[in-house]
Coordinates of C-alpha atoms and ligand atoms in Angstrom, one line a residue:
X149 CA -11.7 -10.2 29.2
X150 CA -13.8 -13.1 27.6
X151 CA -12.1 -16.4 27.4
X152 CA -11.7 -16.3 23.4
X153 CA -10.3 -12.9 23.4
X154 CA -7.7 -13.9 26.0
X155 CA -6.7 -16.8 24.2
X156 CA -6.4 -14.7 20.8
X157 CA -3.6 -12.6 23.0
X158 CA -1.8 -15.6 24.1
X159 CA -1.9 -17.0 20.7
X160 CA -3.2 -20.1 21.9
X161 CA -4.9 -22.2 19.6
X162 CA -8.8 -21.8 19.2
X163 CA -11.5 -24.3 19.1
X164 CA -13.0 -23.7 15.4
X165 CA -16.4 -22.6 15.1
X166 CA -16.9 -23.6 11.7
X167 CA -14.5 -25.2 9.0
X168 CA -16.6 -24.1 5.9
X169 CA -15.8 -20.3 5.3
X170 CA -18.8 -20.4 3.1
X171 CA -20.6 -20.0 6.2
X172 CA -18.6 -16.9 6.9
X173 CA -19.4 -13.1 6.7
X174 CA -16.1 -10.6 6.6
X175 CA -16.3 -7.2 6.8
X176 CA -13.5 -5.2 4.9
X177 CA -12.8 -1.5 5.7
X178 CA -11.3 -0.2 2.8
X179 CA -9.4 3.4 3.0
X180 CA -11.1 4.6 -0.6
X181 CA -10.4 4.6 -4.4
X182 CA -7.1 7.2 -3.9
X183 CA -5.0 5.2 -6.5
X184 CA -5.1 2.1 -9.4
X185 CA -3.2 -0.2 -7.0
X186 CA -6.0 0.7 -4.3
X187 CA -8.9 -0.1 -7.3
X188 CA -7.2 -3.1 -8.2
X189 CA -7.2 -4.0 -4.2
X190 CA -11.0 -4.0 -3.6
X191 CA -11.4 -5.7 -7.0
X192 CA -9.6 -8.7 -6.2
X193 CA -10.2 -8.8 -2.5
X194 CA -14.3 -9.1 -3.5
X195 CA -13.1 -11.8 -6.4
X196 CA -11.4 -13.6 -3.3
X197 CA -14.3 -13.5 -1.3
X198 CA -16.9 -14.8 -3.8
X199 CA -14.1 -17.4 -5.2
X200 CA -14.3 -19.0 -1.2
X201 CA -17.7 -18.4 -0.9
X202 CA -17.2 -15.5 1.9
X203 CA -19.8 -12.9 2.3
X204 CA -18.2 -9.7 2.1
X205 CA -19.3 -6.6 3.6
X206 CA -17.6 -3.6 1.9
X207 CA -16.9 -0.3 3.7
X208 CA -15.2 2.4 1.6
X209 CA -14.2 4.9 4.2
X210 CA -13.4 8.1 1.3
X211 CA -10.2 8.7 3.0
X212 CA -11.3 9.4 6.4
X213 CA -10.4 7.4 9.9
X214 CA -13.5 8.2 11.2
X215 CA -15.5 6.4 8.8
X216 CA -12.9 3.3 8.8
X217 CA -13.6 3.2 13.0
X218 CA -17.6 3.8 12.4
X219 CA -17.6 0.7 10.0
X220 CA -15.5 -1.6 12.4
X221 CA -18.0 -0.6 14.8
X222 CA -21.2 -1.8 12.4
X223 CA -19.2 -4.6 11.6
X224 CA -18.9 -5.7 15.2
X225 CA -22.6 -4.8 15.9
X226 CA -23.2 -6.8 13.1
X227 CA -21.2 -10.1 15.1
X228 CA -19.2 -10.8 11.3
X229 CA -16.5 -13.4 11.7
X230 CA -13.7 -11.3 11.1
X231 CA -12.4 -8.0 9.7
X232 CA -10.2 -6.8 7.3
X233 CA -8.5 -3.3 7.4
X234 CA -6.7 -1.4 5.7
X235 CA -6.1 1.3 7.7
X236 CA -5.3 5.0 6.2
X237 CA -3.4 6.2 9.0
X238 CA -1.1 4.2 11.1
X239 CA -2.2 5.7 15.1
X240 CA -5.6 6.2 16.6
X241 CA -6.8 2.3 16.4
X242 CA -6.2 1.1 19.6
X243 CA -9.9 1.6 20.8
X244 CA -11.3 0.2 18.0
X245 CA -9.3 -2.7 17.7
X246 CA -10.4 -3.3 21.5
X247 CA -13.3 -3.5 20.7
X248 CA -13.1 -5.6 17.9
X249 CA -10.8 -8.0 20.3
X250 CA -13.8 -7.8 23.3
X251 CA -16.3 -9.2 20.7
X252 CA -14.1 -12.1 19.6
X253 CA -13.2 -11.1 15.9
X254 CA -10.0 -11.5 14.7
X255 CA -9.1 -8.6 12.8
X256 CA -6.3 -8.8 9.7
X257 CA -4.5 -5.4 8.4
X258 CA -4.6 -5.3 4.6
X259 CA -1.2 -3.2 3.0
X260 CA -1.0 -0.9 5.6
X261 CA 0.6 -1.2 9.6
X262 CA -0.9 0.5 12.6
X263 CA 1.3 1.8 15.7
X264 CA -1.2 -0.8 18.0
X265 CA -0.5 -3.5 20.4
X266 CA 0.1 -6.0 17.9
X267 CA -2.5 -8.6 20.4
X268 CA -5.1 -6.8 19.0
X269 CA -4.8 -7.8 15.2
X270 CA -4.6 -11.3 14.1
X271 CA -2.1 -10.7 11.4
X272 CA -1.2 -7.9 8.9
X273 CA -0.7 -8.7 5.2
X274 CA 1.8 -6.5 3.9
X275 CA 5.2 -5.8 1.9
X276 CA 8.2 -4.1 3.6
X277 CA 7.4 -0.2 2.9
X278 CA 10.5 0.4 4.1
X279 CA 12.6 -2.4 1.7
X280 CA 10.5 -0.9 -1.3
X281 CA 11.8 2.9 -0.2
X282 CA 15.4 1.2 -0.1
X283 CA 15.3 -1.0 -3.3
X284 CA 13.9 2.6 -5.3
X285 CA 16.7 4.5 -3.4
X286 CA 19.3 2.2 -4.6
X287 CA 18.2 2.2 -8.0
X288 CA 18.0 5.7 -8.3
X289 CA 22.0 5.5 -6.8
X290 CA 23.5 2.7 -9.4
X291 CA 20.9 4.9 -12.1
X292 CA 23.1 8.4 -11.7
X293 CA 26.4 6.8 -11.0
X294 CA 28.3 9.5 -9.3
X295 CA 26.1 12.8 -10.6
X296 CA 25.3 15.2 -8.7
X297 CA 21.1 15.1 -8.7
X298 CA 19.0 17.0 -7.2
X299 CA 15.8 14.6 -6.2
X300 CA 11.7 16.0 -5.9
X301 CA 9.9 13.5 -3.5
X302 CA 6.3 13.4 -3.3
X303 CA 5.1 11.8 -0.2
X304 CA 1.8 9.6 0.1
X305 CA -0.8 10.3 2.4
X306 CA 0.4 12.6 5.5
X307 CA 0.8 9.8 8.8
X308 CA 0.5 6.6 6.6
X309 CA 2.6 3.5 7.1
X310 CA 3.6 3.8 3.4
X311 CA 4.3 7.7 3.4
X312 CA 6.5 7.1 6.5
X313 CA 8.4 4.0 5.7
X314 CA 9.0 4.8 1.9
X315 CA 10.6 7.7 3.1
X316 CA 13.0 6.3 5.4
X317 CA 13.7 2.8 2.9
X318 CA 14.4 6.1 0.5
X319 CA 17.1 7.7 2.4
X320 CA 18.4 4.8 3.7
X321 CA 18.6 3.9 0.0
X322 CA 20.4 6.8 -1.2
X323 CA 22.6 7.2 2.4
X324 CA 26.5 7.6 1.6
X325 CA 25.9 9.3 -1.8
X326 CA 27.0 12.8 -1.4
X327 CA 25.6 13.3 -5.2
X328 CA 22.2 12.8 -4.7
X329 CA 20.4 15.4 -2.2
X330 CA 16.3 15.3 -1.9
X331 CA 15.4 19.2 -2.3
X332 CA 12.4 19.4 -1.9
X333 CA 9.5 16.8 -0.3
X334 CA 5.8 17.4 0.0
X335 CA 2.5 15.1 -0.1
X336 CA 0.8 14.5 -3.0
X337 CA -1.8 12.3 -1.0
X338 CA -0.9 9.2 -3.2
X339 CA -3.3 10.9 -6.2
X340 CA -3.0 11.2 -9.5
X341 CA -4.4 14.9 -9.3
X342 CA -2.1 16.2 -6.8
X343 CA 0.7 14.7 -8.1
X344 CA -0.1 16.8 -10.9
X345 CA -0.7 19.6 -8.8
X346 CA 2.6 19.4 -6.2
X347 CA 4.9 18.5 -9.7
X348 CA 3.8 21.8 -11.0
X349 CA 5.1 23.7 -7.9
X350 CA 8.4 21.6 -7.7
X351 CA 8.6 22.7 -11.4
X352 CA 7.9 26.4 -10.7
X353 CA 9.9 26.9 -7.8
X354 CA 13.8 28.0 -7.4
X355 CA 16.3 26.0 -8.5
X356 CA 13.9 23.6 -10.5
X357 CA 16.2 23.1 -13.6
X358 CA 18.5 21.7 -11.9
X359 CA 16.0 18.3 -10.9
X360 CA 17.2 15.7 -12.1
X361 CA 15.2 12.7 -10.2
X362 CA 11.5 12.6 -9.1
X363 CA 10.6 10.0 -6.2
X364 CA 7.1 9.4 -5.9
X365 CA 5.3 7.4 -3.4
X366 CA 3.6 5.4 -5.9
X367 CA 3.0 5.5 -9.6
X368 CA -0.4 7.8 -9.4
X369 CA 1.8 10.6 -8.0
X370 CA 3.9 9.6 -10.7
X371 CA 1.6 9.8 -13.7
X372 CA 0.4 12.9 -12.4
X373 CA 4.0 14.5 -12.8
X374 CA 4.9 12.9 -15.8
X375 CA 2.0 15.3 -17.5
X376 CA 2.9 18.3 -15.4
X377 CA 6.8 17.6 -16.8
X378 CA 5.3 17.4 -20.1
X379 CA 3.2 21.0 -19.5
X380 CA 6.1 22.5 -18.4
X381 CA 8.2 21.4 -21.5
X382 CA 10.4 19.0 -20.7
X383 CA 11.2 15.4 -21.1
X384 CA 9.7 12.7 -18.0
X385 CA 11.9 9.6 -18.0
X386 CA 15.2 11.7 -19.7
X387 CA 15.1 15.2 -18.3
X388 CA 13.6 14.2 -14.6
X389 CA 14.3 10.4 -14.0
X390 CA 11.3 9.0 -12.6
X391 CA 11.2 6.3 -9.9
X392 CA 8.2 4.8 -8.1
X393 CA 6.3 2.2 -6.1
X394 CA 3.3 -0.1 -7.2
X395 CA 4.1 -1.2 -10.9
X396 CA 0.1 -0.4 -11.7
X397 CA -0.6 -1.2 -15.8
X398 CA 0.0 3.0 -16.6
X399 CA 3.6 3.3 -15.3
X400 CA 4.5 0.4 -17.6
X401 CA 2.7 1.7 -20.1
X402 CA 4.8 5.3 -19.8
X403 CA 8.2 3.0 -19.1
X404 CA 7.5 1.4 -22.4
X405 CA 7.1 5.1 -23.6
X406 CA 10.2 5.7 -21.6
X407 CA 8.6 8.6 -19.7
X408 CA 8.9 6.8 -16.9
X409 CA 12.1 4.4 -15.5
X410 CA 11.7 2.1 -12.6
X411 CA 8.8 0.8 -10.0
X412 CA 8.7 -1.8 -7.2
X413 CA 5.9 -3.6 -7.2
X414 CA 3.2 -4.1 -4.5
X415 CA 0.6 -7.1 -5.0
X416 CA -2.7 -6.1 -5.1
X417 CA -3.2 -9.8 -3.9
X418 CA -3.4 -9.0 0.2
X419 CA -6.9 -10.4 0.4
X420 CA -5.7 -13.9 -0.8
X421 CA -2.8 -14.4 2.3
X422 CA -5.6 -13.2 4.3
X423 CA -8.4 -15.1 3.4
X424 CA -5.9 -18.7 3.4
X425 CA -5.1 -17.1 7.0
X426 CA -9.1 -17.4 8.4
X427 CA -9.4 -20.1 6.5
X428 CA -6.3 -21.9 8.3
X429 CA -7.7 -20.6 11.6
X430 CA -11.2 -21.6 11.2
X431 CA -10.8 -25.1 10.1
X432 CA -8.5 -25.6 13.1
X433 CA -7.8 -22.9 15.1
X434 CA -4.1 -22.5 13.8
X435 CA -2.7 -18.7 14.1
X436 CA -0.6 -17.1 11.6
X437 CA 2.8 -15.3 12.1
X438 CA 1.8 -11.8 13.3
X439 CA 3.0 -10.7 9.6
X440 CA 2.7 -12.1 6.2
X441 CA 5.5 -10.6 4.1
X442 CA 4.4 -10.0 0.3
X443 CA 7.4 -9.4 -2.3
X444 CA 8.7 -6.5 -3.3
X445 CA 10.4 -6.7 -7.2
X446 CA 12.0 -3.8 -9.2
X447 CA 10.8 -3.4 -12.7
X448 CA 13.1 -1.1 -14.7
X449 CA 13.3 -0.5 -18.6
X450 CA 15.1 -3.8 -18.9
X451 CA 12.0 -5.4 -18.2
X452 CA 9.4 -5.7 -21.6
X453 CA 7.1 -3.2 -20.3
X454 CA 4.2 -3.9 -23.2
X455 CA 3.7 -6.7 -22.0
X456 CA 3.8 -6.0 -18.4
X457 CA 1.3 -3.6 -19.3
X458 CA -1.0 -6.1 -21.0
X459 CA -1.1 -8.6 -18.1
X460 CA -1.8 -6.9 -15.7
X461 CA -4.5 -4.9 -17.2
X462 CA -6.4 -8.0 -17.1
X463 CA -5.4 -8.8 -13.0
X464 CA -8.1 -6.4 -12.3
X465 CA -6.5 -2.8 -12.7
Ligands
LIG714 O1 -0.9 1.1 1.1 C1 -0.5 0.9 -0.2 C2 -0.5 2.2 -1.0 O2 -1.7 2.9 -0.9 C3 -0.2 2.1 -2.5 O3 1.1 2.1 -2.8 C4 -0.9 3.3 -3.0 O4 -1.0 3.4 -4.3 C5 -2.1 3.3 -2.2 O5 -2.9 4.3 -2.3

């Protein structure tokens, strides 16, 4: 192991190379364009970049691991100064990240965890996916007050960090209440389209007038099912309550509608943590804590939604 690799897994501090990030070239690994939240992501990680001076390297990977490892690999061929990930799946990094570690570039997860050795990232920006499951669980709870409801969930992408912890911070959410039983759970791959498309079957299968809550991953899902509700008849937001995670500009747009009722918002903003990280670590060498927390708040018809809407369509949605 070279000396600066294992001083990066003692977490010793590091001799800088350079203070001026100007000087800097980052490579990001981005998962795709699956979702708004995930537009809005690359849109104000590159503003981040130019606003420090970084050189970014951009790597949209289309949804597939394979293509996420093969640009970490280019990026290390190409000796950047560090990586950012955000990493569709959470297993099946280790060698990579090795890699990565073996050439001396810190590496910083972007929104997503990995099942790794947590020596071989730098840091991982993030919310709590599980917290955000829970705080949409226990609104749905307090929401139906005793009622017996029969939940829909549709799942983000299949072995995600998000997919699994949303659904746990869910259940955990709703544990204790007898009244309120998920019946059916499938993937809708965190897209609009096959929200759509998974909704519709909910919709068509047995027992599917008596749903009377819709979960969704994020709001994309959401959206999608909110116009599949419609389709079929009947009334997103009064019929089907509608609870989701992101707080993108078009689930405010349908809560001020009130086609829609709650979301937990997830920053788009995980390039900005990051970036103040290698900044921190260039000029001097200083680490950061393994995870930087971002916040997780509940937006719910109480909230003016119009206006939500109109802000945040200009934060780079
Ligand atoms: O990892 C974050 C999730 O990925 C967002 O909630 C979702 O919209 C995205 O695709």
């Amino acid at each position: 192991m070279k000396l600066r690799s294992l001083l990066l897994a003692t977490t010793i501090i590091l001799a800088p190379l350079s203070a001026n990030a100007a000087d800097k070239t980052v490579g990001f690994s981005q998962i795709g364009s699956e979702s708004g939240w995930r537009a809005a992501e690359t849109t104000v990680t590159k503003q981040q970049a130019e606003a420090r001076g970084v050189t970014l390297k951009f790597a949209d990977a289309q949804q597939k691991q394979e293509n996420q490892i093969k640009a970490i690999r280019g990026f290390v061929a190409q000796g950047v100064d560090a990586i950012l990930l955000a990493p569709v799946v959470a297993t099946g990094w280790d060698e990579v990240l090795e890699e990565a570690k073996e050439a001396e570039i810190p590496v910083i997860l972007l929104d997503r965890t990995v099942d790794a050795e947590k020596s071989l990232y730098m840091t991982a920006v993030t919310s709590d996916l599980v917290h955000e499951g829970e705080v949409a669980g226990k609104w749905l709870k307090d929401e139906v007050a005793g009622k017996d409801c029969n939940i829909v969930e549709l799942q983000g992408t299949t072995g995600s960090s998000p997919a699994i912890d949303r659904k746990k911070g869910f259940e955990q959410g709703i544990a204790g209440a007898d009244n309120l039983k998920i019946v059916r759970s499938q993937t809708g791959d965190f897209t609009r389209a096959q929200g759509k498309v998974v909704m519709e079957s909910f919709l068509k299968a047995e027992g599917a007038e008596n749903i009377c809550a819709l979960y969704a991953h994020n709001d994309d899902m959401a959206v999608g099912a909110i116009q599949a509700i419609k389709e079929a008849g009947a009334k997103p937001g009064t019929d089907i309550l509608i609870v989701s995670i992101d707080s993108v500009p078009d689930i405010h747009l349908a809560m001020d509608a009130g086609e829609a009722n709650a979301t937990v918002e997830l920053t788009p903003n995980m390039a900005g943590p990051a970036f103040d990280a290698l900044e921190a670590y260039w000029k001097d060498g200083t680490l950061p804590a393994k995870w930087v927390q971002t916040e997780s708040k509940l937006y719910t018809l109480k909230d003016d939604n119009k206006a939500i809407y109109e802000s945040k369509k200009s934060l780079g949605y």
